[in-house]
XYZ file of C-alpha atoms in Angstrom:
461
model
C -34.337 -12.743 -16.973
C -33.448 -10.924 -13.752
C -30.567 -12.235 -11.709
C -31.209 -13.161 -8.076
C -29.254 -14.615 -5.188
C -29.787 -18.192 -6.412
C -26.603 -18.142 -8.498
C -23.696 -20.200 -7.248
C -20.389 -18.800 -8.555
C -17.507 -21.157 -9.204
C -13.923 -20.446 -10.070
C -12.185 -22.747 -12.522
C -8.793 -22.552 -14.178
C -7.065 -24.827 -16.689
C -5.763 -27.997 -15.087
C -2.430 -29.709 -15.538
C -3.504 -30.880 -18.987
C -3.948 -27.266 -20.079
C -7.466 -27.952 -21.338
C -9.741 -24.952 -21.368
C -13.129 -24.895 -19.698
C -16.046 -25.999 -21.858
C -18.204 -23.274 -20.352
C -19.666 -20.762 -22.820
C -18.639 -17.098 -22.888
C -20.866 -14.562 -21.105
C -23.941 -13.506 -23.084
C -23.861 -10.565 -25.460
C -26.924 -8.309 -25.770
C -28.778 -8.840 -29.017
C -32.067 -7.827 -30.618
C -34.549 -6.091 -28.352
C -32.199 -6.221 -25.360
C -29.606 -4.185 -27.202
C -32.258 -1.759 -28.443
C -33.548 -1.206 -24.912
C -30.048 -0.394 -23.724
C -29.484 1.960 -26.661
C -32.790 3.696 -25.970
C -31.844 4.177 -22.303
C -28.458 5.549 -23.356
C -30.012 8.082 -25.741
C -32.829 9.128 -23.407
C -30.687 9.661 -20.314
C -27.366 10.321 -22.074
C -25.674 8.064 -19.576
C -23.839 4.772 -19.927
C -25.102 3.973 -16.423
C -28.662 3.891 -17.774
C -27.619 1.518 -20.553
C -25.820 -0.762 -18.098
C -28.870 -0.772 -15.829
C -31.073 -1.787 -18.768
C -28.720 -4.613 -19.705
C -28.564 -5.796 -16.099
C -32.354 -5.886 -15.799
C -32.691 -8.128 -18.830
C -29.486 -10.191 -18.779
C -28.659 -10.768 -15.125
C -25.435 -10.472 -13.161
C -22.960 -11.274 -15.948
C -22.871 -10.036 -19.538
C -20.527 -8.553 -22.095
C -20.536 -4.941 -23.186
C -19.941 -5.130 -26.948
C -18.372 -1.795 -27.861
C -15.853 -1.462 -30.702
C -12.429 -1.950 -29.179
C -13.863 -2.274 -25.667
C -15.839 -5.409 -24.841
C -15.411 -6.143 -21.134
C -17.304 -8.681 -19.092
C -19.573 -6.852 -16.641
C -20.265 -8.407 -13.228
C -22.933 -7.255 -10.751
C -23.972 -8.231 -7.234
C -22.415 -9.472 -3.997
C -21.386 -12.857 -5.370
C -19.662 -11.189 -8.294
C -17.939 -8.712 -5.982
C -16.654 -11.445 -3.723
C -15.577 -13.544 -6.705
C -13.463 -10.761 -8.192
C -12.203 -9.037 -5.038
C -11.446 -12.050 -2.847
C -11.758 -15.479 -4.439
C -9.919 -14.586 -7.666
C -7.700 -11.839 -6.299
C -4.514 -13.674 -7.348
C -5.930 -14.535 -10.773
C -6.663 -10.985 -11.926
C -4.501 -7.917 -12.500
C -5.265 -4.300 -11.732
C -2.539 -2.828 -13.901
C -3.291 -2.319 -17.593
C -0.358 -1.048 -19.587
C -1.380 1.708 -21.971
C -4.287 2.979 -19.871
C -3.974 6.692 -19.038
C -4.323 5.981 -15.320
C -1.282 3.677 -15.454
C 0.667 6.161 -17.547
C -0.141 8.928 -15.064
C 0.436 7.098 -11.774
C 3.343 4.915 -13.018
C 4.223 2.915 -9.874
C 1.458 4.286 -7.685
C -0.087 1.878 -5.194
C -3.379 1.956 -7.104
C -1.931 0.550 -10.333
C 0.571 -2.097 -9.238
C -0.095 -5.703 -8.375
C 1.077 -8.502 -6.117
C 3.834 -8.159 -3.557
C 4.872 -4.715 -4.822
C 1.369 -3.378 -4.121
C 1.360 -4.975 -0.674
C 4.731 -3.431 0.206
C 3.720 0.071 -0.874
C 0.421 -0.205 0.946
C 2.160 -1.375 4.093
C 4.372 1.722 4.064
C 1.400 4.045 3.505
C -1.128 2.497 5.869
C 0.123 4.022 9.153
C -0.560 7.605 8.030
C -4.166 6.614 7.219
C -4.792 4.673 10.431
C -7.621 5.831 12.666
C -5.198 6.738 15.434
C -4.007 9.598 13.231
C -7.450 11.122 12.890
C -7.283 13.101 16.105
C -4.814 15.405 14.436
C -6.764 15.506 11.178
C -10.233 16.483 12.401
C -9.361 20.062 13.305
C -7.726 20.576 9.919
C -10.894 19.298 8.247
C -13.309 21.706 9.926
C -10.931 24.648 9.807
C -10.511 24.074 6.066
C -14.273 24.152 5.643
C -14.373 27.453 7.549
C -11.723 28.866 5.223
C -13.434 27.601 2.068
C -16.811 28.999 3.156
C -15.603 32.511 3.983
C -17.091 33.772 0.715
C -20.514 32.234 1.361
C -22.634 35.371 1.590
C -26.056 35.145 3.205
C -28.705 34.203 0.628
C -25.942 33.753 -1.910
C -25.656 30.802 -4.268
C -22.839 28.295 -3.861
C -21.805 25.459 -6.156
C -21.038 22.785 -3.600
C -19.258 20.611 -6.152
C -16.643 23.346 -6.610
C -16.262 24.267 -2.955
C -16.173 20.689 -1.714
C -13.293 20.119 -4.125
C -11.474 23.052 -2.532
C -12.070 21.516 0.889
C -11.072 17.969 -0.068
C -7.963 18.995 -1.997
C -6.701 21.407 0.658
C -7.388 19.028 3.540
C -5.687 16.052 1.910
C -2.510 17.943 1.042
C -2.257 19.480 4.496
C -2.978 16.338 6.525
C -1.101 13.752 4.433
C 1.626 15.812 2.768
C 2.191 18.397 5.502
C 1.954 21.265 2.980
C -0.332 24.275 2.736
C -1.692 24.386 -0.814
C -3.902 27.422 -0.267
C -1.355 29.959 -1.614
C -1.016 27.802 -4.752
C -4.547 26.530 -5.260
C -5.519 29.141 -7.844
C -2.625 28.261 -10.167
C -3.039 24.508 -9.611
C -6.818 24.389 -9.987
C -6.967 23.982 -13.770
C -4.071 21.533 -13.696
C -5.931 19.326 -11.200
C -9.116 19.338 -13.290
C -7.174 18.652 -16.461
C -5.381 15.736 -14.820
C -8.709 14.263 -13.777
C -9.954 14.660 -17.336
C -6.877 12.793 -18.559
C -7.893 9.608 -16.718
C -11.665 9.939 -17.179
C -13.467 7.558 -19.567
C -13.341 8.785 -23.134
C -12.462 7.893 -26.695
C -9.219 6.300 -25.494
C -11.264 3.326 -24.264
C -12.149 2.514 -27.868
C -8.925 3.706 -29.492
C -5.914 3.119 -27.292
C -3.501 5.053 -29.424
C -5.623 8.131 -29.926
C -3.630 11.383 -29.779
C -4.369 13.319 -26.620
C -2.998 16.838 -26.989
C -3.575 19.535 -24.397
C -2.537 17.628 -21.278
C 1.234 17.999 -21.182
C 1.399 21.378 -19.456
C -1.122 20.379 -16.754
C 0.704 17.150 -15.958
C 4.018 18.992 -15.802
C 2.496 21.515 -13.375
C 1.292 18.723 -11.111
C 4.703 17.051 -11.131
C 6.504 20.317 -10.457
C 4.378 20.996 -7.388
C 4.840 17.498 -5.980
C 8.596 17.436 -6.524
C 8.743 20.855 -4.874
C 7.110 19.672 -1.652
C 9.186 16.463 -1.641
C 12.381 18.516 -1.914
C 11.215 20.893 0.820
C 10.525 17.992 3.171
C 13.881 16.380 2.497
C 15.588 19.686 3.250
C 13.565 20.354 6.391
C 12.323 17.027 7.848
C 9.113 17.497 9.777
C 6.306 15.154 10.829
C 7.633 11.631 10.121
C 4.186 10.064 10.640
C 2.244 11.747 7.854
C 2.218 10.099 4.430
C 5.052 12.114 2.923
C 7.194 11.771 6.042
C 6.633 8.016 6.124
C 7.659 7.547 2.498
C 10.771 9.717 2.716
C 12.149 7.568 5.543
C 11.973 4.332 3.497
C 15.444 3.364 2.223
C 15.564 3.144 -1.569
C 12.372 5.137 -2.225
C 13.496 7.884 -4.609
C 11.632 11.097 -5.433
C 10.021 9.565 -8.506
C 8.473 6.673 -6.574
C 7.313 9.017 -3.817
C 5.804 11.319 -6.449
C 3.796 8.355 -7.771
C 2.270 7.703 -4.342
C 1.529 11.376 -3.656
C -0.127 11.858 -7.029
C -2.150 8.670 -6.509
C -3.470 9.939 -3.181
C -3.984 13.485 -4.428
C -5.995 12.512 -7.493
C -7.860 9.458 -6.215
C -8.264 10.662 -2.628
C -9.479 14.208 -3.108
C -11.736 13.417 -6.082
C -13.610 10.630 -4.298
C -14.138 12.827 -1.232
C -15.278 15.700 -3.452
C -17.927 13.497 -5.030
C -19.052 12.049 -1.695
C -19.490 15.479 -0.108
C -21.222 16.951 -3.146
C -23.664 14.041 -3.501
C -24.408 14.074 0.236
C -25.272 17.774 0.092
C -27.353 17.245 -3.040
C -29.363 14.471 -1.386
C -29.822 16.509 1.799
C -31.060 19.408 -0.308
C -33.552 17.165 -2.101
C -34.825 15.772 1.213
C -35.466 18.646 3.657
C -36.843 16.285 6.304
C -33.619 14.302 6.351
C -31.611 17.518 6.491
C -33.637 18.758 9.447
C -33.102 15.495 11.321
C -29.358 15.564 10.610
C -29.145 19.190 11.745
C -31.014 18.424 14.971
C -28.548 15.626 15.686
C -25.564 17.907 15.050
C -27.011 20.530 17.399
C -27.696 17.926 20.082
C -24.334 16.150 19.885
C -21.962 19.016 19.100
C -23.811 22.054 20.359
C -21.747 25.086 19.406
C -18.394 23.297 19.746
C -16.431 22.376 16.624
C -16.339 18.678 15.723
C -13.779 16.589 17.582
C -12.760 12.977 17.191
C -14.373 12.200 20.554
C -17.755 13.706 19.564
C -18.072 12.962 15.866
C -18.803 9.300 16.599
C -22.096 10.343 18.185
C -23.486 11.495 14.838
C -25.172 8.188 14.016
C -27.829 9.611 11.724
C -25.336 11.727 9.796
C -23.210 8.620 9.358
C -26.262 6.863 7.895
C -26.743 9.796 5.494
C -23.145 9.401 4.330
C -23.558 5.658 3.822
C -26.804 6.077 1.914
C -25.132 8.675 -0.293
C -22.328 6.189 -0.932
C -24.908 3.556 -1.795
C -26.809 5.633 -4.329
C -23.858 7.447 -5.852
C -20.606 5.597 -5.087
C -17.746 7.853 -6.231
C -15.838 4.829 -7.502
C -18.827 3.432 -9.357
C -17.008 0.728 -11.291
C -13.962 -1.446 -10.673
C -11.624 -2.723 -13.328
C -9.503 -5.872 -13.569
C -7.934 -8.074 -16.260
C -8.111 -11.862 -16.056
C -4.584 -13.261 -15.718
C -5.842 -16.782 -16.420
C -9.069 -18.461 -17.475
C -11.828 -18.008 -14.903
C -15.361 -19.289 -14.579
C -18.274 -17.493 -12.952
C -21.912 -18.578 -12.857
C -21.219 -21.176 -15.525
C -19.587 -18.753 -17.954
C -15.956 -18.728 -19.040
C -13.882 -15.563 -18.745
C -10.742 -16.088 -20.829
C -7.284 -14.946 -19.819
C -6.588 -11.419 -21.000
C -10.235 -10.377 -20.827
C -11.046 -7.105 -19.120
C -13.563 -7.557 -16.301
C -15.443 -4.744 -14.620
C -17.665 -4.979 -11.574
C -20.381 -2.378 -11.229
C -20.563 -0.989 -7.713
C -23.344 1.358 -8.833
C -25.570 -1.510 -10.002
C -24.718 -3.690 -6.993
C -25.874 -0.877 -4.720
C -29.203 -0.702 -6.576
C -29.698 -4.439 -7.067
C -33.422 -5.142 -6.453
C -32.666 -8.615 -5.124
C -30.823 -7.128 -2.140
C -32.243 -3.636 -1.593
C -35.810 -2.586 -0.880
C -36.824 0.408 -3.047
C -33.251 0.537 -4.344
C -33.521 3.957 -5.997
C -34.958 5.690 -2.922
C -32.881 7.775 -0.502
C -33.446 6.167 2.905
C -30.668 6.740 5.458
C -32.550 4.637 7.979
C -31.327 1.552 6.091
C -28.070 2.039 7.977
C -29.586 2.786 11.389
C -30.187 0.472 14.336
C -27.917 -2.295 13.152
C -29.189 -2.231 9.576
C -25.655 -2.221 8.177
C -24.853 -5.417 10.097
C -27.781 -7.168 8.434
C -26.533 -6.483 4.921
C -25.338 -9.434 2.915
C -21.517 -9.403 2.631
C -20.230 -7.596 -0.462
C -23.587 -6.084 -1.361
C -22.362 -2.675 -0.103
C -18.862 -2.030 -1.434
C -18.364 1.729 -1.906
C -14.648 1.303 -1.204
C -14.189 -2.073 -2.858
C -13.351 -5.047 -0.682
C -10.837 -7.701 0.126
C -7.090 -7.017 0.392
C -7.283 -4.138 -2.110
C -10.103 -2.164 -0.546
C -9.616 1.602 -0.736
C -6.634 2.620 1.390
C -8.323 5.920 2.280
C -11.787 4.572 3.109
C -11.778 5.438 6.818
C -10.204 8.831 6.112
C -12.879 9.665 3.526
C -15.760 8.690 5.779
C -14.318 10.704 8.655
C -13.862 13.775 6.487
C -17.415 13.509 5.180
C -18.856 13.444 8.702
C -16.687 16.314 9.940
C -17.305 18.602 6.966
C -21.032 17.905 6.723
C -21.449 18.395 10.470
C -19.620 21.711 10.308
C -21.760 22.901 7.390
C -25.005 21.942 9.130
C -23.756 23.567 12.320
C -22.982 26.885 10.649
C -25.394 27.222 7.712
C -28.978 26.877 6.568
C -29.048 25.326 3.104
C -31.657 25.230 0.371
C -31.271 23.405 -2.926
C -31.970 25.191 -6.179
C -34.397 23.514 -8.532
C -31.908 22.496 -11.210
C -31.571 19.051 -12.808
C -28.484 17.089 -11.812
C -27.233 13.905 -13.412
C -24.438 11.470 -12.492
C -21.419 12.023 -14.704
C -18.954 9.171 -15.256
C -15.657 10.999 -14.933
C -12.688 9.898 -12.873
C -15.387 9.490 -10.222
C -19.172 9.609 -10.351
C -19.980 13.255 -9.715
C -23.108 15.432 -9.898
C -23.152 17.516 -13.061
C -23.436 20.336 -13.833
C -23.008 20.999 -10.095
C -24.873 21.264 -6.794
C -26.241 24.792 -6.471
C -27.535 25.763 -3.030
C -28.397 29.001 -1.303
C -26.759 29.458 2.075
C -27.620 31.519 5.113
C -25.512 31.753 8.245
C -26.804 30.301 11.473
C -26.056 32.251 14.656
C -23.109 30.634 16.410
C -20.926 31.782 19.252
C -17.176 32.217 19.404
C -16.670 28.618 20.511
C -18.169 27.317 17.270
C -15.929 29.614 15.276
C -12.914 27.948 16.864
């Protein structure tokens, strides 16, 4: 039976007597339902397809019965609000033993409670919108640098080059360092680090040996400790992320490393996926691309993007939001119940892992018309204001929404505008599928042919 908006979620915890809720556990797929999910998994070679099949037949709450990994899966705006807001104090983000916790240690992404709130409070100012005026020029100049090798009528893998843009921009704007001289030697280490935290056999076997990562992780640490030491020796901008953290009494290099690595890995990878998916969808929809390009020409002319002008790109902003809807980089959220919970009449016991599917929420037929179609106009003319709360959550929600959400959206608009301003793009006819790595990214890549558009010296900056 398909879930709709008629459900009324309730939160319940053991009372003073300690008695547990009499509610049943969430349903487990059996019989034909399980076979349908297995068939979808084998046909599309994607766990997303299997989850979509289970959601269609079981509704907005069910268990995923895998050996060693049997989380409760929640879908839809009510589920999102329940987990992100109503039960925020009754669930934990941190899971000891997970690779992401082992990698980020005390990073803001993997700590809970007051410690999370303190770290976030120290980091927030460098990601506030008032800082963006100084970031925008770095964003478009980085795109110009990364696209210098784009030969006319040549083929470019936008997944690769958008990673170069996102990684370089983040390190320069937030860490005050120029990674370009080091990017070649760090490239494999970055990809290997992402692989370390991507879903894999470790989900089913927590203690599985994982050789081959040590050198990459050591390279990442060495680079970060190097730029921390350089900043301590030569204090510079105290308002960027690194400068802000160094000035906090008691924050040692190890704790600062944890925050920098958190932002480097989580921040650049999500922006990479967003940019790559946006370009893929533009390439698959030439009419949308033409309309976005016309808007860029009308609003920006030949001048590079600026904070004062980028806000006029309403249609491009809708393209970005629709890309986030269809292919949210953070496609699933993860929590662990700290105490017994109840949702939609089902009991979620303490200690149970709970995941909420942003991907399925964004394609929920009860809340989206033609949910699998690419329609940027959904977000035009006040359409975003009409959305039900928590139905569109590409950056999570509640007190733990993504700390870099505004930064990521700004970068997407600036970089896409600059590309459309300077280049004609055409997508190659090659199948692309969503890959569940550290983020949801287009595999095997986004191949496009590029041709320069005539621009004057002003557009070249």
